[in-house]
PDB file of C-alpha atoms in Angstrom:
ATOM      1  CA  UNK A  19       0.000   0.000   0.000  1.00 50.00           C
ATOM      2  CA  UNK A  20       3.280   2.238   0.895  1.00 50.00           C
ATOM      3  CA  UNK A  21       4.639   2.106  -2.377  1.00 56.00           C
ATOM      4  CA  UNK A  22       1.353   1.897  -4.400  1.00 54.00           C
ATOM      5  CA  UNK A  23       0.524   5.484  -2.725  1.00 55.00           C
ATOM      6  CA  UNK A  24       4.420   6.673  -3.173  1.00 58.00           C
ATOM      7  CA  UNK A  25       4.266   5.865  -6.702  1.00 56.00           C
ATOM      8  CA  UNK A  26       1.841   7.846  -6.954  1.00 54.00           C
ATOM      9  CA  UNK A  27       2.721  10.714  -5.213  1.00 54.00           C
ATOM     10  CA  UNK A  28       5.833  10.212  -7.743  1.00 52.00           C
ATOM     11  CA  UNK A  29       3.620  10.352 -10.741  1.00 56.00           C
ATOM     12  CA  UNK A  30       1.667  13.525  -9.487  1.00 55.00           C
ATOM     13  CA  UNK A  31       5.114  15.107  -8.367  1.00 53.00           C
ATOM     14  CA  UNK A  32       6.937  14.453 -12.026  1.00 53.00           C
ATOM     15  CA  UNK A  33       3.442  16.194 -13.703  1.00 59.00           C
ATOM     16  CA  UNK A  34       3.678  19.124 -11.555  1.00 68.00           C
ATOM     17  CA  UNK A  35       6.349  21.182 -13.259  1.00 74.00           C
ATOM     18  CA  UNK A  36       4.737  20.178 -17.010  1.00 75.00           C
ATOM     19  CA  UNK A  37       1.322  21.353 -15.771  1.00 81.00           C
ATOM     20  CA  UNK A  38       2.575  24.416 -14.528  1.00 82.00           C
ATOM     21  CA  UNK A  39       4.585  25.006 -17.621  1.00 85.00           C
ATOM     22  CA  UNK A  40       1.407  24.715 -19.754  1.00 82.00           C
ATOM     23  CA  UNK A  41      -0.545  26.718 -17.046  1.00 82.00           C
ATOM     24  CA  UNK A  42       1.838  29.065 -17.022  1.00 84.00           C
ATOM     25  CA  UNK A  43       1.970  28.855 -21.220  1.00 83.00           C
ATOM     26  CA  UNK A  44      -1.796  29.811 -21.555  1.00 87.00           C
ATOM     27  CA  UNK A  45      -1.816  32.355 -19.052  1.00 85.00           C
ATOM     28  CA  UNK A  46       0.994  34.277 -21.000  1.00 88.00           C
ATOM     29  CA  UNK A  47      -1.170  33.672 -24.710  1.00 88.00           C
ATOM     30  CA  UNK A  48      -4.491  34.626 -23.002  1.00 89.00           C
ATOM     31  CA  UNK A  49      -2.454  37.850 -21.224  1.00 89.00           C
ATOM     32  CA  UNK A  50      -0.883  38.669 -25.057  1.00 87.00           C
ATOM     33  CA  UNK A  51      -4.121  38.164 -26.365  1.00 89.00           C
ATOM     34  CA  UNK A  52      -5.863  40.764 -24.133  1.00 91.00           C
ATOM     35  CA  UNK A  53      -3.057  42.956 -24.310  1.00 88.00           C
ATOM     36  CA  UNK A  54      -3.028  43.613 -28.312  1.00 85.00           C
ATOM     37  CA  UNK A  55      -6.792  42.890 -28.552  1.00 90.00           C
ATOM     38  CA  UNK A  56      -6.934  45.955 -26.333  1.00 90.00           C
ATOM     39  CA  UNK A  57      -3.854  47.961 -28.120  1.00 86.00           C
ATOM     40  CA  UNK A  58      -5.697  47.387 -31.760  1.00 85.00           C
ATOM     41  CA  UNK A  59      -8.716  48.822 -30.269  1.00 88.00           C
ATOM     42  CA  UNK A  60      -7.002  51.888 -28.829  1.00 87.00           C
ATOM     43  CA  UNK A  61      -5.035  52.905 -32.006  1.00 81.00           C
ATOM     44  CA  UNK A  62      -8.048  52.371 -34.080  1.00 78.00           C
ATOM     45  CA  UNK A  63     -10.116  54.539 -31.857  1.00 84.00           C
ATOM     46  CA  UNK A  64      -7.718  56.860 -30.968  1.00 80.00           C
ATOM     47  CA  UNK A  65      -6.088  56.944 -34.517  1.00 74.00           C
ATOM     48  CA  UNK A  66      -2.453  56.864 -32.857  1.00 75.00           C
ATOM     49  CA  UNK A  67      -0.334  55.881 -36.067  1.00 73.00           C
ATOM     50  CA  UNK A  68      -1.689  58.941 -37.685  1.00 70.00           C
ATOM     51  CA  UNK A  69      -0.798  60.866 -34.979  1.00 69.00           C
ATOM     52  CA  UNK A  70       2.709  59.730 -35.398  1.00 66.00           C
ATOM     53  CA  UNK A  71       3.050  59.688 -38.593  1.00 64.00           C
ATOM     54  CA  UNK A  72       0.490  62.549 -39.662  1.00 61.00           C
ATOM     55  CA  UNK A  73      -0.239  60.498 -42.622  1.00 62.00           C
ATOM     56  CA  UNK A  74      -3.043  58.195 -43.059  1.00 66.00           C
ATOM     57  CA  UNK A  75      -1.839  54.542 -43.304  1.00 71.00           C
ATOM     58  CA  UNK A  76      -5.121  53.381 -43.501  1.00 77.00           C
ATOM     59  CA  UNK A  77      -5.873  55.514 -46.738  1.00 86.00           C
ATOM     60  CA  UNK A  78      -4.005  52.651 -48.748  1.00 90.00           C
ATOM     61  CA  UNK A  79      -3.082  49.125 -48.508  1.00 90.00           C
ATOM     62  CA  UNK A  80      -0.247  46.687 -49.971  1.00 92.00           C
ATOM     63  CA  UNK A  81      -1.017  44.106 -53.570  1.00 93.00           C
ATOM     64  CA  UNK A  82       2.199  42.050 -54.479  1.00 93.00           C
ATOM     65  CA  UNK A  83       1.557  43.007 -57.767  1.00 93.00           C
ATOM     66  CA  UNK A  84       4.793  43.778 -59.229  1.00 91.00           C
ATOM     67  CA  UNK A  85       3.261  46.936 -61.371  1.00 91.00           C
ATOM     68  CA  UNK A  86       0.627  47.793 -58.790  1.00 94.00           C
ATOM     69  CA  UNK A  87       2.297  48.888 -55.178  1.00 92.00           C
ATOM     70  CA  UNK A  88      -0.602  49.507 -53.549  1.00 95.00           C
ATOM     71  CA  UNK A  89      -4.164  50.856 -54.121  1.00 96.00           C
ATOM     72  CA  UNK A  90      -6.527  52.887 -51.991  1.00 94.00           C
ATOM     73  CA  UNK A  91      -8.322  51.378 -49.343  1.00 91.00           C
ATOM     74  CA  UNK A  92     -12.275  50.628 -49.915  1.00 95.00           C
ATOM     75  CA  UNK A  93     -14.710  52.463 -47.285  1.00 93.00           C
ATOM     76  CA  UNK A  94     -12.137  54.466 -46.082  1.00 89.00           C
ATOM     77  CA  UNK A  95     -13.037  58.600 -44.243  1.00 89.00           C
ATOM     78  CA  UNK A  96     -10.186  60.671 -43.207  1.00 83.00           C
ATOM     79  CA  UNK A  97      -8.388  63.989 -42.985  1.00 82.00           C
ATOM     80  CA  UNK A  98      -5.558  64.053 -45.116  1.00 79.00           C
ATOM     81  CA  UNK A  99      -3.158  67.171 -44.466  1.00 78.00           C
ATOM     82  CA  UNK A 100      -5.640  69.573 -43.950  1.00 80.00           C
ATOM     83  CA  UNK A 101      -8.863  68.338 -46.489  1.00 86.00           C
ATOM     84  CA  UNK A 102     -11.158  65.647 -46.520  1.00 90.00           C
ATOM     85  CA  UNK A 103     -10.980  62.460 -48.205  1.00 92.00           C
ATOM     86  CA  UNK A 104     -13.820  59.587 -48.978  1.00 94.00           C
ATOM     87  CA  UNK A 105     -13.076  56.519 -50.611  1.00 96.00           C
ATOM     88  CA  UNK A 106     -16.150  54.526 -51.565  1.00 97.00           C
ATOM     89  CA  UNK A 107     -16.088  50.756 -51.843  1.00 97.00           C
ATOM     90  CA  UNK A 108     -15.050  50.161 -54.784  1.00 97.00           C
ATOM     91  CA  UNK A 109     -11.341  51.818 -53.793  1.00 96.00           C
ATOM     92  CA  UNK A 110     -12.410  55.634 -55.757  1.00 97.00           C
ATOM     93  CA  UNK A 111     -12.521  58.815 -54.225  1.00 97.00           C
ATOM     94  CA  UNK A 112     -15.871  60.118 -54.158  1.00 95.00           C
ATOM     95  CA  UNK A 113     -19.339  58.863 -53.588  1.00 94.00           C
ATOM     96  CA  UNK A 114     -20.772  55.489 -54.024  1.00 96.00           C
ATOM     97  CA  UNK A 115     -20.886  54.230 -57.442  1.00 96.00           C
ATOM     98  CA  UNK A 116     -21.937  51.113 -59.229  1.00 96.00           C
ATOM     99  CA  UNK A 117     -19.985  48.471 -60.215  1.00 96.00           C
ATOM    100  CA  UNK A 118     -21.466  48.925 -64.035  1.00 96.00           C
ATOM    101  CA  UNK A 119     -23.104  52.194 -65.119  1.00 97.00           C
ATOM    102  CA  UNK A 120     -26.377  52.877 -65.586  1.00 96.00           C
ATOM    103  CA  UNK A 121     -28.308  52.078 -68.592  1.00 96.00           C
ATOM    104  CA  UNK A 122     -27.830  55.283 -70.961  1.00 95.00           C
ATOM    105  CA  UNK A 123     -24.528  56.369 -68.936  1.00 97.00           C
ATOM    106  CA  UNK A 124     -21.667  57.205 -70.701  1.00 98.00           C
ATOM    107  CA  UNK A 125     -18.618  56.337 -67.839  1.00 98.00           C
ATOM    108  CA  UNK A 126     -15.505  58.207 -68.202  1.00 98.00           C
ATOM    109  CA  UNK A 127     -12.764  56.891 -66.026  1.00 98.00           C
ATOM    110  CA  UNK A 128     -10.424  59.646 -64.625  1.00 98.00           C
ATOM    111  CA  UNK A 129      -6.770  57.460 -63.953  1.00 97.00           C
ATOM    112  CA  UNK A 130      -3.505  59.367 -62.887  1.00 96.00           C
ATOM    113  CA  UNK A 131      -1.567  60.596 -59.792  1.00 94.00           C
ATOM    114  CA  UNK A 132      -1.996  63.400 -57.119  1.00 92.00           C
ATOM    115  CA  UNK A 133      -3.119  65.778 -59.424  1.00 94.00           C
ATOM    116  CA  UNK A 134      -6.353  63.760 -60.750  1.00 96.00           C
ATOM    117  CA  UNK A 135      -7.036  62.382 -56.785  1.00 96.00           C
ATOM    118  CA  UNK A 136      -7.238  65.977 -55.585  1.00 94.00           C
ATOM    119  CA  UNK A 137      -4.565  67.119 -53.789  1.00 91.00           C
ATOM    120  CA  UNK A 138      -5.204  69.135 -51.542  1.00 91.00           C
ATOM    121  CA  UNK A 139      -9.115  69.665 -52.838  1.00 93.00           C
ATOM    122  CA  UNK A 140     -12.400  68.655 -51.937  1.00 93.00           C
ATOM    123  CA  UNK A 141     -13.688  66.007 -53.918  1.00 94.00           C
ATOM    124  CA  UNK A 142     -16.019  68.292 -55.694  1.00 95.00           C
ATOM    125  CA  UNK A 143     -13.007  70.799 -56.409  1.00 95.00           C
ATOM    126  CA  UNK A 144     -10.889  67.588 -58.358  1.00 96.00           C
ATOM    127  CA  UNK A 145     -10.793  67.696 -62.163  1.00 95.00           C
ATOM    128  CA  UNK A 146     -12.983  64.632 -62.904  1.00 97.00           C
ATOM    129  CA  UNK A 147     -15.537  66.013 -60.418  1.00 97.00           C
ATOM    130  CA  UNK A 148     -15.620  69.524 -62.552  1.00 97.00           C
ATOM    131  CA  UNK A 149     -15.552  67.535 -66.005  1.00 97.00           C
ATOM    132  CA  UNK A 150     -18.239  65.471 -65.388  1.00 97.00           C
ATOM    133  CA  UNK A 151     -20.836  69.070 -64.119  1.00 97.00           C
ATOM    134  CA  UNK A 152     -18.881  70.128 -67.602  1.00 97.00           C
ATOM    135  CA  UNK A 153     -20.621  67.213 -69.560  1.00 97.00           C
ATOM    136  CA  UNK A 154     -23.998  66.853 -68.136  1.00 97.00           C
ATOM    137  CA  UNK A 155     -24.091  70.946 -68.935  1.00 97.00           C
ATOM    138  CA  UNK A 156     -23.467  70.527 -72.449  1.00 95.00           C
ATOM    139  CA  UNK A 157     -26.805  68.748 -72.819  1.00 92.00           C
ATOM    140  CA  UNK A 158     -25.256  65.792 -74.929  1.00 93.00           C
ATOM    141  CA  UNK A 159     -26.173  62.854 -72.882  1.00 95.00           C
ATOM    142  CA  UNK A 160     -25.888  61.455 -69.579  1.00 97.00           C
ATOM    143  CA  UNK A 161     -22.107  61.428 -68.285  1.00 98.00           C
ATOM    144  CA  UNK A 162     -20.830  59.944 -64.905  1.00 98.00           C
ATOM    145  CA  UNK A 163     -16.825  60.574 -64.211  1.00 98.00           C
ATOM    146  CA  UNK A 164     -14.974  58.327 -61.626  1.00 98.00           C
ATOM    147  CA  UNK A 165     -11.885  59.279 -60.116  1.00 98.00           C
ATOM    148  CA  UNK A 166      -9.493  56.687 -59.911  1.00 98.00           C
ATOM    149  CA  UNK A 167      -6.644  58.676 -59.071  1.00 96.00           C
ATOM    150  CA  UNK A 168      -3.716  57.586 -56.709  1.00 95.00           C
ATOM    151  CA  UNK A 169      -1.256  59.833 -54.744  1.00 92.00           C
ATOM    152  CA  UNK A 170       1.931  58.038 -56.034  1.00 92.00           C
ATOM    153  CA  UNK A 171       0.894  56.438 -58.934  1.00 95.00           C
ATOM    154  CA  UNK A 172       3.404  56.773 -62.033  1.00 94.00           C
ATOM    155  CA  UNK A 173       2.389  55.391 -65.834  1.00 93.00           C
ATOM    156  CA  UNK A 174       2.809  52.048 -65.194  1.00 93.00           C
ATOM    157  CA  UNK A 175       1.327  51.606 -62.116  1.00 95.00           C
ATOM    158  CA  UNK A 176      -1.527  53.599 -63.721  1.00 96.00           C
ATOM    159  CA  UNK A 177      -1.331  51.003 -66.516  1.00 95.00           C
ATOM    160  CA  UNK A 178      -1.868  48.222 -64.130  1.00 96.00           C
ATOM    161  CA  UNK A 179      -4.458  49.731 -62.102  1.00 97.00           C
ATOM    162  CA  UNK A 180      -6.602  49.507 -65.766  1.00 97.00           C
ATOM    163  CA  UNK A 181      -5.870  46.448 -66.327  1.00 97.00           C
ATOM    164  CA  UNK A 182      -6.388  45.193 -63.036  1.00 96.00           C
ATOM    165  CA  UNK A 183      -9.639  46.970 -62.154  1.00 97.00           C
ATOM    166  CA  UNK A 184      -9.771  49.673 -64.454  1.00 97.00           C
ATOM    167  CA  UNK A 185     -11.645  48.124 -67.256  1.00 97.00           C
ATOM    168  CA  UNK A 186     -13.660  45.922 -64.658  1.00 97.00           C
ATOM    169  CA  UNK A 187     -15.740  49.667 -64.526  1.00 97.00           C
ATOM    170  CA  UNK A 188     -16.738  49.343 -67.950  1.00 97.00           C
ATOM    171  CA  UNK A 189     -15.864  52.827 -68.892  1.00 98.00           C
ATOM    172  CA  UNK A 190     -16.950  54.303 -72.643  1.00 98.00           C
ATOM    173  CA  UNK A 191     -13.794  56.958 -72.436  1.00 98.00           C
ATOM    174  CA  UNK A 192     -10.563  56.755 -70.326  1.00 98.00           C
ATOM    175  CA  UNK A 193      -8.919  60.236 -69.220  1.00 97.00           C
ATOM    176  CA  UNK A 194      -5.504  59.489 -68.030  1.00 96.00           C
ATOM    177  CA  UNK A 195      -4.174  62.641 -66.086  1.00 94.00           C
ATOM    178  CA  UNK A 196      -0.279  63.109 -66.580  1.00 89.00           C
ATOM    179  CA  UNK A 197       2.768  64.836 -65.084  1.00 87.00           C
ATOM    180  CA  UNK A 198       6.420  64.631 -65.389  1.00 84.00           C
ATOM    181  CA  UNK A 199       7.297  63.224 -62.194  1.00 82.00           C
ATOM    182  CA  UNK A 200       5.514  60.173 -63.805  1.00 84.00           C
ATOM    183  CA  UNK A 201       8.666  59.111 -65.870  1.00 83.00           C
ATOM    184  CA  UNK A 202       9.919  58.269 -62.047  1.00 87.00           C
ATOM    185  CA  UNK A 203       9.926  55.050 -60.155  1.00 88.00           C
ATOM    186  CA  UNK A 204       6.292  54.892 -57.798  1.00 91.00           C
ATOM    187  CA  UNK A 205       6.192  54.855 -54.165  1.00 92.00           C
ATOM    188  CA  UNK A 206       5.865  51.317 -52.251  1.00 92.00           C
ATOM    189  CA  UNK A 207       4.039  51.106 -49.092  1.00 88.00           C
ATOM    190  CA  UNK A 208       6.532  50.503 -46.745  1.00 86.00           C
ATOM    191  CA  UNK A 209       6.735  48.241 -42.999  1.00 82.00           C
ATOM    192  CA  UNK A 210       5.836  51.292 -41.483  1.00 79.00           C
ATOM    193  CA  UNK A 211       2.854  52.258 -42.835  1.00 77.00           C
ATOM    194  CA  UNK A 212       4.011  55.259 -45.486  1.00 81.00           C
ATOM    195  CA  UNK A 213       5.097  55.477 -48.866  1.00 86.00           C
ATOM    196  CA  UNK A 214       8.776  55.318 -49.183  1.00 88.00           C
ATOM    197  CA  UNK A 215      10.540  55.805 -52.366  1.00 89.00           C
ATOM    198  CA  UNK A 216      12.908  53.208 -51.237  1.00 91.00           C
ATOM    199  CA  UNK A 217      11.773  49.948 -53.452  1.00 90.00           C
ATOM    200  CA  UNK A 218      13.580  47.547 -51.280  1.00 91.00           C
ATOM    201  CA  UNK A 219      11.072  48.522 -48.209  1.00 90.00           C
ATOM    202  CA  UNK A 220       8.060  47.478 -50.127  1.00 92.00           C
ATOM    203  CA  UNK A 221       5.658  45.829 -47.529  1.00 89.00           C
ATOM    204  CA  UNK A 222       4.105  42.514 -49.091  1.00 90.00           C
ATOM    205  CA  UNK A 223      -0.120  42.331 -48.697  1.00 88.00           C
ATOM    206  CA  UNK A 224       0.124  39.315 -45.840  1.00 88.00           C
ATOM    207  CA  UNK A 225       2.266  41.564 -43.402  1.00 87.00           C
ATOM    208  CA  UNK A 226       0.487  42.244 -40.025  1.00 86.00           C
ATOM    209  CA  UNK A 227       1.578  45.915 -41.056  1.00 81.00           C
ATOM    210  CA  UNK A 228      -1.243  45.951 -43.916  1.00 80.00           C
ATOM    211  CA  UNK A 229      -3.988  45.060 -41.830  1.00 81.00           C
ATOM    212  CA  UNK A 230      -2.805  45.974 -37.119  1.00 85.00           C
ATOM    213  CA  UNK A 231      -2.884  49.497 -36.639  1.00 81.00           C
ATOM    214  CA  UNK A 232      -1.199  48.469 -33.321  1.00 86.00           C
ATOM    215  CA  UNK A 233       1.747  47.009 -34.836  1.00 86.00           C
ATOM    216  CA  UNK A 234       2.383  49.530 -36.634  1.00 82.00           C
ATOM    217  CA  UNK A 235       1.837  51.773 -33.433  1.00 83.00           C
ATOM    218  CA  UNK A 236       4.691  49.134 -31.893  1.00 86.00           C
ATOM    219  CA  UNK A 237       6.883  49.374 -34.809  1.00 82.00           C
ATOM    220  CA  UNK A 238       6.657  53.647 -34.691  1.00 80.00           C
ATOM    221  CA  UNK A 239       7.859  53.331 -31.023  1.00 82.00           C
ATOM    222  CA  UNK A 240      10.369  50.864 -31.424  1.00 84.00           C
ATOM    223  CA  UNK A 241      11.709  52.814 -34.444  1.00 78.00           C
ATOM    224  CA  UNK A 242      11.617  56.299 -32.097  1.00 75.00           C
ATOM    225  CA  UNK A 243      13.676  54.611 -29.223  1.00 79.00           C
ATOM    226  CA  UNK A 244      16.333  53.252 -31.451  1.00 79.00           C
ATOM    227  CA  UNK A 245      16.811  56.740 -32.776  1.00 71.00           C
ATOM    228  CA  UNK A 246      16.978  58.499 -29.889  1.00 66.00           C
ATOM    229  CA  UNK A 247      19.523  55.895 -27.848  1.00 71.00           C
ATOM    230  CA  UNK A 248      21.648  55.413 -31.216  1.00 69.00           C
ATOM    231  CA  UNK A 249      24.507  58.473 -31.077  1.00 67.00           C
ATOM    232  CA  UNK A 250      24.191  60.939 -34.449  1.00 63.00           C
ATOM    233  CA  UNK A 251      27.725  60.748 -36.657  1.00 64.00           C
ATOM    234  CA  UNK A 252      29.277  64.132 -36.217  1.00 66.00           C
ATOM    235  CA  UNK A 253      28.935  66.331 -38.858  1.00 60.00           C
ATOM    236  CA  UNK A 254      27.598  69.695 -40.188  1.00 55.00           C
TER     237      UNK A 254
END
């Protein structure tokens, strides 16, 4: 009966330490859990990466489309430097609009950079906004203008976005806004959030950066602290 019961005793004593390991295991996931379940919900609420960064990450996300860096984010509202920007859900700035147009609607597509987005401008101030009141004035038909239009974009990622969703629209007429910055290399979206002209950075579309406004939030503060404890090279 002795050793029965000591044997026992043995086989509770040599489970102890791999219970409490496990215990110990699950109370550290269910703590992490809590801990950026809570974070993502502060920096969403609170908008804290923006206030880093005073740029909208949200405003865009990540493809790993070679030609395509990134496009705009569907359903997105925000203050962008000092104006107001909508995207609707179909990734264009502006109002709601139909996949297909309406019976008797001639769709013009607006594609290009900065310039055709709005920079700077209401919605209503932007050049496809003012063409399209242009066309329904003239009394020639029915006319609907969508602004596809990209901070960033060059030609070719303005290419891709056609091909890639562009045409999808079924426009009638294609306006492709141009500038001479567009001969340059496009913007990626980079690990932390912002467009970097710095290909190498390029975030790909399954990074926790593209989709946790708290990592990025970590990522901002990690990046701060390393440049403040890291010593500056002298120099002028």
């Amino acid at each position: 009966m002795r050793r029965s019961g000591d044997g026992a005793m043995a086989r509770r004593a040599g489970h102890g330490p791999g219970r409490r390991l496990v215990g110990a295991f699950l109370g550290f996931a269910v703590a992490g859990a809590i801990f950026f379940g809570v974070g993502e919900v502060l920096s969403r609420t609170f908008h804290l990466v923006d206030r880093l960064n005073h740029f909208p990450r949200h405003l865009f996300m990540a493809t790993d489309d070679p030609q395509l860096p990134y496009v705009m984010r569907p359903s997105v509202v925000a203050d962008v430097r000092g104006f107001h920007v909508e995207v609707n859900g179909l990734g264009l700035r502006g109002p709601e609009v139909a996949p297909r147009p309406a019976a008797g609607v001639h769709r013009v597509l607006a594609i290009g950079d900065s310039a055709t987005f709005g920079e700077g401008m209401r919605v209503d101030q932007a050049f496809p906004a003012r063409l399209e009141v242009a066309l329904n004035a003239a009394g020639r038909g029915r006319y609907e203008v969508v602004n596809a239009g990209v901070e960033g974009y060059n030609t070719a990622a303005e290419l891709a976005y056609l091909e890639r969703r562009g045409l999808a629209l079924e426009p009638a007429t294609i306006v492709v806004g141009f500038n001479l910055n567009d001969f340059d290399y496009a913007p990626v979206l980079g690990p932390l959030g912002v467009l970097t002209n710095d290909q190498s950075q390029r975030m790909s579309s399954h990074s926790l950066a593209n989709v946790s406004e708290f990592y990025l939030v970590l990522r901002w503060l990690a990046r701060s602290l390393t440049a403040y404890v890291t010593p500056r090279p002298p120099g002028p």
